[in-house]
Amino acid sequence: MQLRKQAPSAALLATFLALPQLTSAFYLPGVAPTSYKPNEKVPLYVNTIKPIASDSDALLHSTLSFDYYLPLFGFCEPPGGAQNVDESLGSILFGDRIKTSPFDLKMGQNETCKRLCDGPRQYSGKMAAFTNSKIQQGYSLNWLIDGLPAGQEVVDQMTNVQFYSPGFLMGGEKPEGQIAFNNHYNIYVEYHEVGGNKDQRRVVGARVHPESKKYDSEHPVEECQTEIPPVHLNDKDPNGHTDVEFTYSVFWIKSNTAWATRWDKYLHVYDPKIHWFSLVNSAVIVAFLVLMVMSVLIRALKKDFARYNRLDQIHLDDFSGNEIEDGVQEDSGWKLVHGDVFRTPAHPLLLSVLLGNGAQLFVMTGFTIAFALLGFLSPSNRGSLGTIMILLYTILGAVGGYVSSRIYKSLNGEKWKLNIVLTPLLVPGIVFATFFFLNLFLWAKQSSGAVPVGTMLVIICIWFIISVPLSFLGSWLGFRANQIEAPVRTNQIPRQIPPMTTTYLKPLPSTLLVGILPFGAIFVELYFIMNSIWFNRIYYMFGFLFLCYGLMIITCAAVTVLLVYMLLCSENYHWQWRAFLAAGMSAGYIFLNAIVLWITKLSMSSVAGTVLYLGYSLLISFLAFILTGSIGYFASWWFVRKIYSSIKID
Ligand SMILES: *[C@@H]1O[C@H](CO)[C@@H](O)[C@H](O)[C@H]1NC(C)=O
C-alpha cells in the first residue's frame, strides 16, 4: 500500500502534526531564555545516573536510577556540598534529582584540561566493582547545561540523520573485556548571539564527548587532548584502590540556531516513515472497521424497528384470534428483554466507583493531551507533564464523585455513604499502595528513583485536602440530582436467560475479541510511549497521541456497542459488566505488550529492576483498564437507552 493513496487522511494528520510545531516558539514563564555576557558563569547541573539504550535495537539492562553523588560512584561534589535545584512535583515524581556541580563554565571561554576535583579520587575495590557493573549495564550521566540536556551525537542508522540523544555513557566495555571508565569530558556548548550582540549570548546546544584517560608521570593532566591509554578501575582486589584524576575541556561554538528552536535537535523521531505509515494504516483500518460495524448495526436496527412496529400492529388486530403464527415471531430479538435490560447488575457499588474514576481519568487524559497540543508541555519545562496530570486528576475528583454517585443512584444503590467514601479512596488507594510498595524496592536499592518521603507526604496531603473533599462535593451534587430514569420499566421477576449457543459470545472469547481492536488502534503509539518511559527518550509527538487516543475511543465504543447488541439479541441482558470488562480487556493487551517488550528488549540484571518494570506496567495497565472499560460502558449505556426508548412497549 502506498502512502499517496491515503492523501486525505494524510493531510488531516499533517494538520495535527503541525499543531505542536506552530506553538513550539511559545514558552511558559520560568523557562524564559537566559542571556549571558562573555565570561559569565553558565550553570551545569547534574541529574540522576540512569541506563540508556543508545540505539533503537539495543537491550536495556536496568530501570533503576541513582543519585549522581552516590558515594559508590566517587564523583566529587562542588565546594560546600551539592545543592538541590528546585524542581516541580511532576519532575520529582518522574525521577529527576537535579543538583549543582563543580564544573566551571564561562560563556565563550575555551578551556582545556581543567581538573575537576582537588586531587585524584580514590576508588576502592568495592566502588570499582559497583561502578564497573553500572558501566556494563549501559548507565549514563545526565547533565543539564542552561536547562539543555548534554547529549551525545547519534546518527540514526535508518535515515542517516544526526541528532542529540540526551545523556552520555559513563564508560565503555572494550572487546577484550576491559572496562574503561570515562574520566575526561570534552564539553561542546553551542551559543547564539541575539541580533549579533556579543553581550547577549544564549545556550542553544550542548554535547559531551567523554573519554577515558590514564594520567600518570608519563602522561600528565596537561596532555588531556592527546591519545592516552584508558583507565580501568581495579575491582579484582578488594583492598586495592585506583586513583582517578577527573578533567574536562570546554569548547564554545558559535551557532545560527535560534533559542526558540534549540530543542529541535533533541526531538528526533526514530523511523518517522514507519511511524507515519503504520499510523495512517491503522487509522484507515479502524475507520473502515467502525464504518462497517455501524452500517451493519444500523441496518439490523432498522429491520428490528420495522419488525417490532409491525408486530405491534398485529397485536392490536389479534383480538379476533387470527394470525396467531405471526405472534410466534416475537419470541426472538432484543425487545424480549425490555423488562430486564435495566435491571441492576451485580455489584452496583463497585461498578459505579470504577465508572466514576474512569470518567475522571477520561477527562484528565483529554485535558492533558489538549494542553500538550497547545504546546504547554514543552520539554524545556521539565516535569510539566507530571505536574499537570496530578493537578488535573486532583481537581477532577469532583467529576469522579458526581459520575459515580449519579450512576449509583440510577442503579438503585442503597449504600450511598459507602459509595461517597469509596469513590475517591479505592482506585487512588490501590495506585498509591502499589506505588509505595515499588518505592520500598527503590529505597532498598539506594536508587534515586525512590520518591522522597517529603514528596510522598505532599501527594497524600493534596489527595486528602483537595481531591477527597472535591469528590465528596461531586457526590453530593450527583445524589441531589434527579435520578436518571430508565426508558422502559423493569419487571418484578427476572427473565430466564437461554443458554448461550454461539461460541464467540461466551464471556471469555467475546472479551478477548473486543479488547484487541482498541489495542490495535494504539499499538504503534504505545511503542513510542514505552520507549520514552524506559529508554530515556523525549516524547513530544502529541499530535500522533491525540489522533491515537481518538481512534481508541471510537474503536472501543463501536466494538463494545456491537457486543452488547449481539448479547441482547441472544436475550442475555447482563450487558453492564460484560461491556466494561470487554472494553477494559484492551488494557490486558497493553500489559501483554509490556511483557513481550520485557522478554525481547530488556535484559534485567536485578530482581528489583524486574519488579519495578512489571509493577509500573501493571499500574499503567490498571488505569488503562478503568479508562477503556468506562468508555465501553458509557457507549453501550447510551446505545441501550437509545434503542429501548425508540420502540413501543405495551
Ligand atoms: C573554541 O573552540 C572551538 C572548537 O574548537 C572553536 O571553533 C572556537 O573558535 C574556539 N573559540 C575561541 C574563542 O577560541
Coordinates of C-alpha atoms in Angstrom, one line a residue, residues 133-386:
S133 CA 28.9 -3.2 36.8
K134 CA 26.9 0.0 36.1
I135 CA 29.2 0.7 33.1
Q136 CA 28.4 -2.8 31.8
Q137 CA 24.7 -2.1 32.1
G138 CA 25.0 1.0 30.0
Y139 CA 24.5 3.6 32.6
S140 CA 24.8 7.2 31.5
L141 CA 25.4 10.6 33.0
N142 CA 22.7 13.2 32.6
W143 CA 23.8 16.8 32.8
L144 CA 21.8 20.0 32.2
I145 CA 23.6 23.0 30.7
D146 CA 21.4 26.0 31.0
G147 CA 18.5 23.6 31.1
L148 CA 19.5 21.7 28.0
P149 CA 20.4 18.1 28.4
A150 CA 24.0 17.4 27.5
G151 CA 23.7 14.9 24.7
Q152 CA 25.7 12.5 22.6
E153 CA 25.7 12.9 18.9
V154 CA 23.9 9.9 17.4
V155 CA 23.3 9.0 13.8
D156 CA 20.1 7.2 13.1
Q157 CA 21.1 4.1 11.2
M158 CA 18.0 4.1 9.1
T159 CA 17.7 7.7 8.0
N160 CA 21.3 8.9 8.5
V161 CA 20.0 11.9 10.3
Q162 CA 22.2 13.3 13.0
F163 CA 20.6 14.2 16.3
Y164 CA 21.4 14.6 20.0
S165 CA 20.4 11.9 22.3
P166 CA 20.2 13.0 26.0
G167 CA 22.8 11.5 28.3
F168 CA 26.3 10.1 27.6
L169 CA 27.9 6.9 28.7
M170 CA 29.7 6.6 32.0
G171 CA 32.3 4.2 30.4
G172 CA 32.7 1.5 27.8
E173 CA 33.5 -2.1 27.6
K174 CA 36.4 -3.0 25.3
P175 CA 36.1 -6.2 23.2
E176 CA 38.9 -7.7 25.3
G177 CA 36.6 -7.5 28.3
Q178 CA 38.4 -4.5 29.9
I179 CA 36.1 -1.8 31.2
A180 CA 37.2 1.8 30.6
F181 CA 35.9 4.5 32.9
N182 CA 35.3 7.9 31.4
N183 CA 37.2 10.5 33.5
H184 CA 37.6 13.2 30.9
Y185 CA 34.8 15.2 29.4
N186 CA 35.0 17.3 26.2
I187 CA 32.1 19.7 26.6
Y188 CA 30.9 21.4 23.4
V189 CA 28.4 24.2 24.0
E190 CA 26.8 26.0 21.1
Y191 CA 25.7 29.6 21.7
H192 CA 23.7 32.1 19.7
E193 CA 24.3 35.9 19.8
V194 CA 20.9 37.6 19.9
G195 CA 20.9 40.0 17.0
G196 CA 24.7 39.8 16.7
N197 CA 25.0 41.4 20.1
K198 CA 28.2 39.9 21.8
D199 CA 26.7 40.7 25.3
Q200 CA 23.6 38.6 24.7
R201 CA 24.6 35.1 24.2
R202 CA 22.2 32.2 24.7
V203 CA 23.0 28.5 25.0
V204 CA 21.4 26.6 22.1
G205 CA 23.1 23.2 22.2
A206 CA 25.1 21.0 24.5
R207 CA 27.1 17.9 23.7
V208 CA 29.6 15.9 25.7
H209 CA 32.2 13.6 24.3
P210 CA 33.5 11.6 27.2
E211 CA 36.9 9.8 27.2
S212 CA 38.9 7.6 29.4
K213 CA 42.5 8.6 30.2
K214 CA 45.0 7.1 32.5
Y215 CA 47.1 10.1 33.7
D216 CA 50.5 9.3 35.2
S217 CA 54.0 10.8 35.3
E218 CA 54.4 9.9 31.6
H219 CA 51.0 11.4 30.6
P220 CA 50.3 14.4 32.8
V221 CA 46.9 16.0 33.0
E222 CA 48.0 18.8 30.7
E223 CA 48.2 16.4 27.8
C224 CA 44.5 15.6 28.0
Q225 CA 43.9 16.4 24.4
T226 CA 46.3 13.8 23.2
E227 CA 45.9 10.0 22.8
I228 CA 46.4 8.4 26.2
P229 CA 45.6 4.8 27.2
P230 CA 42.3 4.3 29.1
V231 CA 41.9 4.0 32.8
H232 CA 40.5 0.8 34.3
L233 CA 39.0 0.6 37.8
N234 CA 40.6 -2.3 39.6
D235 CA 37.8 -4.4 41.1
K236 CA 39.7 -7.6 41.5
D237 CA 41.5 -6.8 44.7
P238 CA 39.0 -5.7 47.5
N239 CA 41.8 -3.9 49.3
G240 CA 43.4 -2.3 46.3
H241 CA 42.5 1.1 45.0
T242 CA 42.7 3.0 41.8
D243 CA 43.4 6.7 41.6
V244 CA 41.5 8.6 39.1
E245 CA 42.0 12.2 38.1
F246 CA 38.9 13.9 36.6
T247 CA 39.4 16.5 33.9
Y248 CA 37.3 18.5 31.4
S249 CA 37.7 20.8 28.4
V250 CA 35.1 23.3 27.3
F251 CA 34.7 24.5 23.7
W252 CA 32.3 27.2 22.8
I253 CA 30.9 27.1 19.3
K254 CA 29.0 29.9 17.7
S255 CA 25.8 28.7 16.1
N256 CA 23.0 30.1 14.0
T257 CA 20.3 28.1 15.8
A258 CA 17.8 30.5 17.5
W259 CA 16.9 29.9 21.1
A260 CA 13.3 29.0 20.3
T261 CA 14.4 26.1 18.2
R262 CA 17.1 24.8 20.4
W263 CA 15.2 21.6 21.3
D264 CA 14.7 20.5 17.7
K265 CA 18.0 18.6 17.6
Y266 CA 16.9 16.5 20.5
L267 CA 13.4 15.7 19.3
H268 CA 14.3 13.0 16.9
V269 CA 11.7 10.6 15.6
Y270 CA 13.1 7.1 15.1
D271 CA 11.9 5.7 11.8
P272 CA 9.5 8.5 11.0
K273 CA 8.3 6.8 7.9
I274 CA 7.3 3.6 9.8
H275 CA 5.6 5.8 12.3
W276 CA 3.6 7.6 9.7
F277 CA 2.9 4.6 7.7
S278 CA 1.6 2.4 10.5
L279 CA -0.4 5.2 11.9
V280 CA -2.1 6.0 8.6
N281 CA -2.7 2.4 8.1
S282 CA -4.2 1.7 11.4
A283 CA -6.3 4.8 11.1
V284 CA -7.7 3.7 7.8
I285 CA -8.3 0.2 9.1
V286 CA -10.0 1.4 12.2
A287 CA -12.2 3.9 10.2
F288 CA -13.2 1.1 7.8
L289 CA -14.0 -1.2 10.7
V290 CA -16.0 1.3 12.6
L291 CA -18.0 2.2 9.5
M292 CA -18.7 -1.4 8.8
V293 CA -19.8 -2.1 12.3
M294 CA -22.0 1.0 12.3
S295 CA -23.6 0.2 8.9
V296 CA -24.3 -3.4 9.9
L297 CA -25.8 -2.3 13.2
I298 CA -27.9 0.5 11.8
R299 CA -29.3 -1.8 9.1
A300 CA -30.1 -4.5 11.7
L301 CA -31.7 -2.0 14.0
K302 CA -33.8 -0.6 11.2
K303 CA -35.1 -4.1 10.4
D304 CA -35.8 -4.7 14.1
F305 CA -37.7 -1.4 14.5
A306 CA -39.8 -2.2 11.4
R307 CA -40.5 -5.7 12.6
Y308 CA -41.4 -4.7 16.2
N309 CA -43.7 -2.0 15.0
R310 CA -45.4 -4.4 12.6
L311 CA -45.8 -6.9 15.4
D312 CA -47.5 -4.2 17.5
Q313 CA -49.9 -3.7 14.7
I314 CA -50.7 -7.4 14.6
H315 CA -51.2 -7.5 18.3
L316 CA -53.9 -4.9 18.0
D317 CA -55.7 -7.0 15.3
D318 CA -55.1 -10.1 17.3
F319 CA -58.3 -9.9 19.5
S320 CA -60.2 -11.7 16.8
G321 CA -57.8 -14.7 17.2
N322 CA -56.4 -14.5 13.7
E323 CA -52.8 -14.8 12.6
I324 CA -51.5 -16.4 15.8
E325 CA -48.5 -17.8 13.9
D326 CA -47.1 -14.3 13.4
G327 CA -47.1 -13.7 17.1
V328 CA -44.6 -16.6 17.4
Q329 CA -42.0 -14.5 15.6
E330 CA -41.9 -12.2 18.6
D331 CA -40.0 -14.9 20.5
S332 CA -36.6 -13.6 19.4
G333 CA -34.6 -10.4 19.4
W334 CA -33.6 -7.8 22.0
K335 CA -37.1 -6.5 22.5
L336 CA -37.9 -9.5 24.6
V337 CA -35.5 -8.5 27.4
H338 CA -37.0 -5.0 27.7
G339 CA -38.2 -5.8 31.2
D340 CA -34.7 -6.8 32.3
V341 CA -32.3 -4.8 30.4
F342 CA -32.2 -2.0 33.0
R343 CA -32.2 -4.4 35.9
T344 CA -29.5 -3.5 38.5
P345 CA -26.3 -5.5 37.6
A346 CA -24.3 -7.5 40.2
H347 CA -22.0 -5.3 42.4
P348 CA -23.5 -1.9 41.5
L349 CA -21.3 -0.2 44.1
L350 CA -18.1 -1.4 42.6
L351 CA -19.3 -0.7 39.1
S352 CA -20.3 2.9 39.9
V353 CA -17.0 3.5 41.7
L354 CA -15.0 2.3 38.8
L355 CA -17.1 4.3 36.3
G356 CA -16.7 7.4 38.4
N357 CA -12.9 7.0 38.4
G358 CA -13.0 6.1 34.7
A359 CA -14.8 9.3 33.9
Q360 CA -12.2 11.2 36.0
L361 CA -9.3 9.6 34.1
F362 CA -11.0 10.2 30.7
V363 CA -11.4 13.9 31.3
M364 CA -7.9 14.2 32.7
T365 CA -6.4 12.4 29.7
G366 CA -8.3 14.6 27.3
F367 CA -7.2 17.8 29.1
T368 CA -3.6 16.7 29.3
I369 CA -3.4 15.9 25.6
A370 CA -5.1 19.2 24.8
F371 CA -2.6 21.1 26.9
A372 CA 0.2 19.2 25.2
L373 CA -1.2 20.1 21.8
L374 CA -1.2 23.7 22.7
G375 CA 2.5 23.5 23.5
F376 CA 2.3 23.9 27.3
L377 CA 4.3 20.7 27.9
S378 CA 7.5 21.7 26.0
P379 CA 10.4 19.5 27.1
S380 CA 12.2 22.6 28.4
N381 CA 9.6 22.8 31.1
R382 CA 10.8 19.7 33.0
G383 CA 8.2 17.7 34.7
S384 CA 5.3 19.8 33.4
L385 CA 3.5 16.7 32.1
G386 CA 3.6 15.0 35.5

